Coordinates of C-alpha atoms in Angstrom, one line a residue:
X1 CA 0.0 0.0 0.0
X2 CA 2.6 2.0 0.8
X3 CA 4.6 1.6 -2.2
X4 CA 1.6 2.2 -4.2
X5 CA 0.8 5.9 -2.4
X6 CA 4.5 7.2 -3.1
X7 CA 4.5 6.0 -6.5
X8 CA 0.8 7.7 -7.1
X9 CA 2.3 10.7 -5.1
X10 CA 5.6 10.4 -7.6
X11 CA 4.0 10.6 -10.9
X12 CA 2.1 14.4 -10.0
X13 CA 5.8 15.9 -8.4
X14 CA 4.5 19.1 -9.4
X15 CA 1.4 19.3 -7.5
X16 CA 3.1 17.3 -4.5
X17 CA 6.1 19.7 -4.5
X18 CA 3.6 22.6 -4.4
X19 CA 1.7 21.0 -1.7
X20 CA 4.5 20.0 0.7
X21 CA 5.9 23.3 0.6
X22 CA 3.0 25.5 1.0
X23 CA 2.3 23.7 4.1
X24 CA 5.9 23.7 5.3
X25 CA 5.4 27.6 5.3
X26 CA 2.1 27.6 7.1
X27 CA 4.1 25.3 10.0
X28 CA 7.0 27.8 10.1
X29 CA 4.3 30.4 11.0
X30 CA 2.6 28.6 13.1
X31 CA 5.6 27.3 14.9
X32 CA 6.8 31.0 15.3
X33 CA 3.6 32.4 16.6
X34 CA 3.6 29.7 19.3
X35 CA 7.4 30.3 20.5
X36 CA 6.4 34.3 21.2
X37 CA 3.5 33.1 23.0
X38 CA 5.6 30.2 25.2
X39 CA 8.1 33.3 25.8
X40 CA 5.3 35.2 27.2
X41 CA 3.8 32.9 29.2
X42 CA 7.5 32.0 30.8
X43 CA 8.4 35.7 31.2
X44 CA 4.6 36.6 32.9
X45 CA 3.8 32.9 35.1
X46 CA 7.6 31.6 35.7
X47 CA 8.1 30.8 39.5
X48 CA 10.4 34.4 40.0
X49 CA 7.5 36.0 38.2
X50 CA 4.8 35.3 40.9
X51 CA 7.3 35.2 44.1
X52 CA 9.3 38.8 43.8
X53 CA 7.8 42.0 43.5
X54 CA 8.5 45.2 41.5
X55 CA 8.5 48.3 43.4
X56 CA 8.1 51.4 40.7
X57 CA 7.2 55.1 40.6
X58 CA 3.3 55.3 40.5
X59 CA 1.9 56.3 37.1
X60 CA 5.2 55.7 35.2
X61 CA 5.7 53.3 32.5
X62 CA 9.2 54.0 30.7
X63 CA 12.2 53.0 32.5
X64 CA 13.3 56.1 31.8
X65 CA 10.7 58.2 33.7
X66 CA 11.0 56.3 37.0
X67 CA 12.7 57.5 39.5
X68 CA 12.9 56.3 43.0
X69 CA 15.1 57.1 45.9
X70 CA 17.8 54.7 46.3
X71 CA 17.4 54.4 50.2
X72 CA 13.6 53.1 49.8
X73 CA 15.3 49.6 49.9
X74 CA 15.9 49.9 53.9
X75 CA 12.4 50.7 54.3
X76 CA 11.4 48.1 52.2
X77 CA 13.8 45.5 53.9
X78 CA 11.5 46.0 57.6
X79 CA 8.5 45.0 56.0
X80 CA 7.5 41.5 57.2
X81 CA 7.9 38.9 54.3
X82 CA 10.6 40.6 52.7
X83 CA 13.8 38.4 52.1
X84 CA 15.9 40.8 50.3
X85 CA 15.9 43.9 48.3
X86 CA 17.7 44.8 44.9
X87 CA 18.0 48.4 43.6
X88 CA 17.6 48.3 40.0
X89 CA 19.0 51.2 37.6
X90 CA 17.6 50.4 34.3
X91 CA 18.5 51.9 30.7
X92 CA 17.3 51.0 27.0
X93 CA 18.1 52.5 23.9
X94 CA 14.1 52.4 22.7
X95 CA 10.9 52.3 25.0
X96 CA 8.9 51.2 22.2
X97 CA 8.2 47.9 21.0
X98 CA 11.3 46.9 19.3
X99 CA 13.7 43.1 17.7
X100 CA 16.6 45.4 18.5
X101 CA 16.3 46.5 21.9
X102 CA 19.6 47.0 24.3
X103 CA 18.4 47.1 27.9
X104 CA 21.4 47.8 30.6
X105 CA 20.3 46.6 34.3
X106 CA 22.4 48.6 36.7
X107 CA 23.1 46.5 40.1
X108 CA 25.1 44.7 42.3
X109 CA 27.8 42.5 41.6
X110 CA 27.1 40.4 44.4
X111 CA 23.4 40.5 44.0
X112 CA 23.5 40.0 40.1
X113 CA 25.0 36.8 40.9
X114 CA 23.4 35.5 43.9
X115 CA 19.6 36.0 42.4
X116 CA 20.2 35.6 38.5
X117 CA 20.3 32.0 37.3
X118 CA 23.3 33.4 34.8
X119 CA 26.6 31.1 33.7
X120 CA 29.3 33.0 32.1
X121 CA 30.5 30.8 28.8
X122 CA 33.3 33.8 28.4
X123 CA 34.9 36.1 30.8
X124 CA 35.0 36.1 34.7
X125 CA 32.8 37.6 37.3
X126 CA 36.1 38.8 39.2
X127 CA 36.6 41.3 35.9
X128 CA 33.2 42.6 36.2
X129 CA 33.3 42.9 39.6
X130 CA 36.7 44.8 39.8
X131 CA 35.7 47.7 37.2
X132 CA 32.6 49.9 37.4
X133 CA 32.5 50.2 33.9
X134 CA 32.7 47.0 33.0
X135 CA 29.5 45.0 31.9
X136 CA 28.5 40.8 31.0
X137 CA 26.3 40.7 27.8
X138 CA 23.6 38.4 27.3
X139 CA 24.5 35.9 25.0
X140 CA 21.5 36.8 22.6
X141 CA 23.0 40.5 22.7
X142 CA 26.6 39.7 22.2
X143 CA 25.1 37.1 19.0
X144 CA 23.0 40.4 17.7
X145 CA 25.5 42.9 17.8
X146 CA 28.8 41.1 17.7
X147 CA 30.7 41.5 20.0
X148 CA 32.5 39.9 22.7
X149 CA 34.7 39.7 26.1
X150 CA 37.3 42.7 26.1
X151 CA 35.3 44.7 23.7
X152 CA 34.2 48.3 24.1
X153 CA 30.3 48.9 23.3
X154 CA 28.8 52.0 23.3
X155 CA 25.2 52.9 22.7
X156 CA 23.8 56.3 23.3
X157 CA 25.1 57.7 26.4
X158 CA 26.3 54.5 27.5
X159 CA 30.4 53.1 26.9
X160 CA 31.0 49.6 28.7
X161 CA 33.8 47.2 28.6
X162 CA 32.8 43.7 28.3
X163 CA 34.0 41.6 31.2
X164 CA 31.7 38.7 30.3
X165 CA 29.0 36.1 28.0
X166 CA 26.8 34.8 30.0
X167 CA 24.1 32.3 29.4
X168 CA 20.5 31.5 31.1
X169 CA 17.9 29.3 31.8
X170 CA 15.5 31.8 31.3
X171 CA 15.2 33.1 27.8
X172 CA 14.6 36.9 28.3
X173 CA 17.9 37.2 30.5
X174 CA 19.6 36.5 27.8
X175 CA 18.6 39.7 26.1
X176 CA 19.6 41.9 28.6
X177 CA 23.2 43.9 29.5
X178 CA 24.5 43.7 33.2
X179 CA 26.4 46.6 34.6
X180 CA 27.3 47.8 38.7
X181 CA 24.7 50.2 39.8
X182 CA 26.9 53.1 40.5
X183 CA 27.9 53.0 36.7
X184 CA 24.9 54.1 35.5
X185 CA 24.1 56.4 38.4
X186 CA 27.3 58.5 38.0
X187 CA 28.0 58.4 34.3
X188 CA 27.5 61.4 32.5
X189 CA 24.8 62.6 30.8
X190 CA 22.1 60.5 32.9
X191 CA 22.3 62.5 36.5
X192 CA 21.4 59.5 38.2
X193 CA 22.7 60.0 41.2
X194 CA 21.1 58.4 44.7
X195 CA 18.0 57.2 42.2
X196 CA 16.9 53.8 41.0
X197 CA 14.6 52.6 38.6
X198 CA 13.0 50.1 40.3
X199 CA 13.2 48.0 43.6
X200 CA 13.0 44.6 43.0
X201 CA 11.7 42.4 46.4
X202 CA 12.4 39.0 47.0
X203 CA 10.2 37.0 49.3
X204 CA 10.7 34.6 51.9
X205 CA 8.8 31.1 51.3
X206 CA 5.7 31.8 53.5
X207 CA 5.3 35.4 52.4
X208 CA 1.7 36.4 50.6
X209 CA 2.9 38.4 47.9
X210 CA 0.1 40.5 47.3
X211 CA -0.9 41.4 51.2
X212 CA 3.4 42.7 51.1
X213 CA 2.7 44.2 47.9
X214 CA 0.0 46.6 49.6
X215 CA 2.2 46.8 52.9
X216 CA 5.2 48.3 50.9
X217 CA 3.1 51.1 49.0
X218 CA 1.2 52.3 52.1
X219 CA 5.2 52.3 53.6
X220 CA 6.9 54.3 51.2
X221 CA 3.4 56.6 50.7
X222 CA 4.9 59.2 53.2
X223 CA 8.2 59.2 50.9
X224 CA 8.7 61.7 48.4
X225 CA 7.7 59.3 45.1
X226 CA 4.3 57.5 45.4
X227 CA 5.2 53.8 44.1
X228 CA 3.2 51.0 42.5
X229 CA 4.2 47.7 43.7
X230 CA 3.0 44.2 41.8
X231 CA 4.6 40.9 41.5
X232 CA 6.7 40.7 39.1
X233 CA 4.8 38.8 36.5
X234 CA 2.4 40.8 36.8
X235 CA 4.6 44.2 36.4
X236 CA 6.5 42.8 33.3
X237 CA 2.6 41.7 31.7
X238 CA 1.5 45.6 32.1
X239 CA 5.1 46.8 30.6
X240 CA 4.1 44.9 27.5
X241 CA 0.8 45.2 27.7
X242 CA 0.1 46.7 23.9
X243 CA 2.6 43.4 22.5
X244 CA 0.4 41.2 24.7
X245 CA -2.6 42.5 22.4
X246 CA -0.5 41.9 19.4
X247 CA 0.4 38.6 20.5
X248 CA -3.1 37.6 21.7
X249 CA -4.2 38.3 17.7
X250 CA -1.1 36.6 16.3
X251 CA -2.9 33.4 18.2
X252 CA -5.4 33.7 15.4
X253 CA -3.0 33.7 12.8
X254 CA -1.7 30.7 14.4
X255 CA -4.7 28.7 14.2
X256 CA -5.6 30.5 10.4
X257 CA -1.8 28.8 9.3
X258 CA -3.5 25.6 10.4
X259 CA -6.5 26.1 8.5
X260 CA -4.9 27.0 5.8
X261 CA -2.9 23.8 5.0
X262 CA -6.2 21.7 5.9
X263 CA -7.7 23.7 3.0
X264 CA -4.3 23.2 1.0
X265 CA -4.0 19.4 1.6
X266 CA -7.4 18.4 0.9
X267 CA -8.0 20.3 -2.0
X268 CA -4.7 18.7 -3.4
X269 CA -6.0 15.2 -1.9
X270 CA -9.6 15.7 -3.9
X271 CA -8.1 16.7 -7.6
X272 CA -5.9 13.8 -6.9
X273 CA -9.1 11.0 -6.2
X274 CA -11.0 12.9 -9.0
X275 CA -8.4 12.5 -11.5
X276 CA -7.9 8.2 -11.0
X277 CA -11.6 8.1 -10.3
X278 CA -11.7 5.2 -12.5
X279 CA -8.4 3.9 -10.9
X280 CA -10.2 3.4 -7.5
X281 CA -13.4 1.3 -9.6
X282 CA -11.0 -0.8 -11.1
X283 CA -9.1 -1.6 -7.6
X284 CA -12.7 -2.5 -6.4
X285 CA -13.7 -4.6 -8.8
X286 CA -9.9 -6.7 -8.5
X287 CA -11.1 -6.7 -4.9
X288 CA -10.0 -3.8 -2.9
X289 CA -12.2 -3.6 0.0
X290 CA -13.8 0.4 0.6
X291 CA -12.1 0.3 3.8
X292 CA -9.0 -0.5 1.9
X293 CA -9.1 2.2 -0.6
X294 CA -10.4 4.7 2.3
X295 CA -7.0 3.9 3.8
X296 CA -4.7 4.6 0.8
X297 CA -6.3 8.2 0.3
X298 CA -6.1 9.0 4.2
X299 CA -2.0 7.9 4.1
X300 CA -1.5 10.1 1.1
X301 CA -3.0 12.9 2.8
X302 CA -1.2 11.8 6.0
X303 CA 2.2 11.9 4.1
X304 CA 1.8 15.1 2.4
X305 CA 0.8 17.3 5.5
X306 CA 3.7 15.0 7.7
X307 CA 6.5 16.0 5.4
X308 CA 5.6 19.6 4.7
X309 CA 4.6 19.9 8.4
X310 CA 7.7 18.4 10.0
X311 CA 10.0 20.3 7.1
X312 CA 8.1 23.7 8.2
X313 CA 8.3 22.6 11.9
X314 CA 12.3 21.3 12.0
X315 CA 13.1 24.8 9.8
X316 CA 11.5 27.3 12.6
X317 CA 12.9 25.3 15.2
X318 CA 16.5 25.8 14.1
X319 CA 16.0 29.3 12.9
X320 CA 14.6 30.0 16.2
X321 CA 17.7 28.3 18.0
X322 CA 20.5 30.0 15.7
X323 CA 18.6 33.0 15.6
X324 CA 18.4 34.6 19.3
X325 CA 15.5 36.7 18.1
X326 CA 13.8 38.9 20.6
X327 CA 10.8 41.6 21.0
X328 CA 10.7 44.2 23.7
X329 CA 9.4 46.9 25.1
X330 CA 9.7 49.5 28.1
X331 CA 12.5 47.9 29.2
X332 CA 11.2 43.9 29.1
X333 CA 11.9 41.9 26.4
X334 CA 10.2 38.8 25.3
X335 CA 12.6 35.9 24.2
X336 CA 11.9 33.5 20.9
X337 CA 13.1 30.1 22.0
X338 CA 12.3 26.8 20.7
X339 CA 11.0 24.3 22.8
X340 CA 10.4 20.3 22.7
X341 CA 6.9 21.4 23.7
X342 CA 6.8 23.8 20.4
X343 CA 8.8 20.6 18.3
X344 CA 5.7 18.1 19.1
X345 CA 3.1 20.3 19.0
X346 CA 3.9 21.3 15.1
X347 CA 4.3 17.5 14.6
X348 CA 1.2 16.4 16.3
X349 CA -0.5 19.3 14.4
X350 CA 0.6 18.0 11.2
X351 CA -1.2 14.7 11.9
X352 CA -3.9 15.1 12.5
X353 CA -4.3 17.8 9.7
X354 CA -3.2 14.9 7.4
X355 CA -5.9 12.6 8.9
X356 CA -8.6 15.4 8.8
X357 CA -7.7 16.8 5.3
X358 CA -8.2 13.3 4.1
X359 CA -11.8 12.3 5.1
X360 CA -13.7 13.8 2.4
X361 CA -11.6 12.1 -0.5
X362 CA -11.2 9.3 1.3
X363 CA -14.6 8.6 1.7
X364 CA -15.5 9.6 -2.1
X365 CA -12.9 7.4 -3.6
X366 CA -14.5 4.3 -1.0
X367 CA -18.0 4.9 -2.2
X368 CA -17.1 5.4 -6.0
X369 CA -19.9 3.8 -8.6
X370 CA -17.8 0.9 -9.8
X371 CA -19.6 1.0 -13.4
X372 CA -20.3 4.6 -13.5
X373 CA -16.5 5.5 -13.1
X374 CA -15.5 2.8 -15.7
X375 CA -17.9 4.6 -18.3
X376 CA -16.3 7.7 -17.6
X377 CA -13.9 9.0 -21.0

């Protein structure tokens, strides 16, 4: 049976070429529209996303425009619940939505590497903690913009020396730039001096993030800068709050890419029964059971979605490995990073497209008018 689909499938190469490829491009889309939404759904429901909090100035969105007192982390450090406190000085080159986005987070050292889940493949943490200038790039960054440990890169007001590559376990770290937080307090230009961006607020195991959330902001109210504070999933979901509406309608397209090779494949799958109509009557009456003839239709269908799927599915998932590609916004970036999850999914997907494209014709060439088709010029 098998011999006799690829042979049938070998003799219209045209039409099968055509076929397999235009559904190898509808699973590249698909499989691209479900790695941004798996990068969303790490960066806004990981585990750090729902136990730290983001302290930021009230009614400010841009990096740029918040600006908190740097001494707000003592205060924040006597609120019950509260395990530790990172200040946060935070740059970007763009504050729109943006594949090219540099974001610098200004911090400490210490802390950096104590609550970042960061491995340096180049460089040594000594060199970045013995300069204040000196910086460890992301290792989608350092990919993007070429360049590597002992370089100089300079963006805007911003000059660093590299000191470091590090790699991540979470994706959208890798898009990011490291720095001390005196660097980009003190250098020139940004008159950041005593201010932070942001506080971010690790909490201890037993802590209810939300009721600490609500203590911090009625702390800090009698400050001089009102603050917002959420967790931190739920701060980084608001940042990108007009992608998350872009992504939520790039779902659709998802599920239209499906669509359209179940339209492609079965169209192809129906001019192919109609044109050896009289091919399936004479295999019935040499004694080809329906069942039989149901089956050959629903494994050329099944090959021809498979192939093109799996080609579609194995190109976006290597592109989207070699690639480092990246969206962000505000400061937050959302990281494209294939998955086994994704892999399987665009596989699965392609099955049962296959099987469902191939009902119809399948069915018509079981139930084919034996003497009717043989009549047929």
């Amino acid at each position: 049976m098998l011999t006799y689909v690829l042979k049938t499938l070998w003799r219209h190469r045209a039409r099968t070429l055509l076929t397999v490829t235009g559904a190898a491009v509808a699973m590249f889309v698909f499989c691209c529209v479900g790695s941004v939404q798996e990068g969303l759904e790490r960066l806004t429901t990981g585990t750090d996303a729902n136990r730290s909090l983001i302290v930021f100035q009230e009614n400010r969105f841009c990096p740029t425009s918040s600006r908190l007192p740097e001494d707000y982390a003592q205060k924040i450090m006597k609120v019950d619940g509260v395990r530790e406190v990172m200040p946060i000085q935070v740059w970007t080159n763009n504050c729109r939505a943006s594949l090219d986005i540099v974001v610098f987070n200004g911090a400490d050292p210490k802390q950096i590497q104590a609550s970042r889940p960061l491995k340096l493949v180049a460089g040594s943490w000594s060199d970045f903690e013995s300069r204040r200038d000196a910086a460890i790039v992301g290792r989608n960054v350092a990919q993007r913009r070429g360049i590597g440990v002992g370089d100089q890169f300079s963006i805007g007001e911003i000059s660093v020396q590299v000191a470091g590559v590090f790699s991540s376990t979470v994706p959208s770290e890798e898009n990011l730039i490291y720095t001390s937080l005196q660097f980009l307090q003190y250098t020139r230009g940004l008159d950041n001096a005593g201010l932070v961006t942001q506080h971010e607020v690790m909490l201890d195991e037993t802590a209810q993030p939300d009721r600490v959330a609500a203590e911090i902001d009625q702390v800090l109210r009698a400050g001089s800068v009102a603050t917002t504070t959420r967790r931190k999933g739920a701060f980084q979901a608001s940042t990108l709050s007009d992608l998350v509406d872009l992504i939520g309608f790039a779902h659709w397209l998802g599920y239209a890419c499906v669509g359209l090779v179940l339209s492609l494949v079965a169209t192809t799958t129906v001019m192919s029964v109609q044109d050896r109509i009289k091919e399936y009557a004479v295999l019935q009456t040499i004694g080809v059971r329906p069942l039989r003839a149901m089956r050959l239709v629903l494994t050329e269908s099944t090959i021809l979605c498979l192939i093109g799927g799996a080609s579609g599915t194995l190109l976006a998932v290597t592109a989207l490995a070699v690639g480092g590609y990246s969206i962000g916004a505000e400061g937050a970036t959302i990281a494209f990073r294939p998955s086994f999850g994704l892999l399987w999914s665009g596989l699965i997907v392609s099955l049962a497209v296959g099987v469902l494209a191939g009902m119809a014709p399948a069915i018509q060439a079981a139930t084919v008018p034996i003497v009717r088709a043989l009549r047929q010029e």
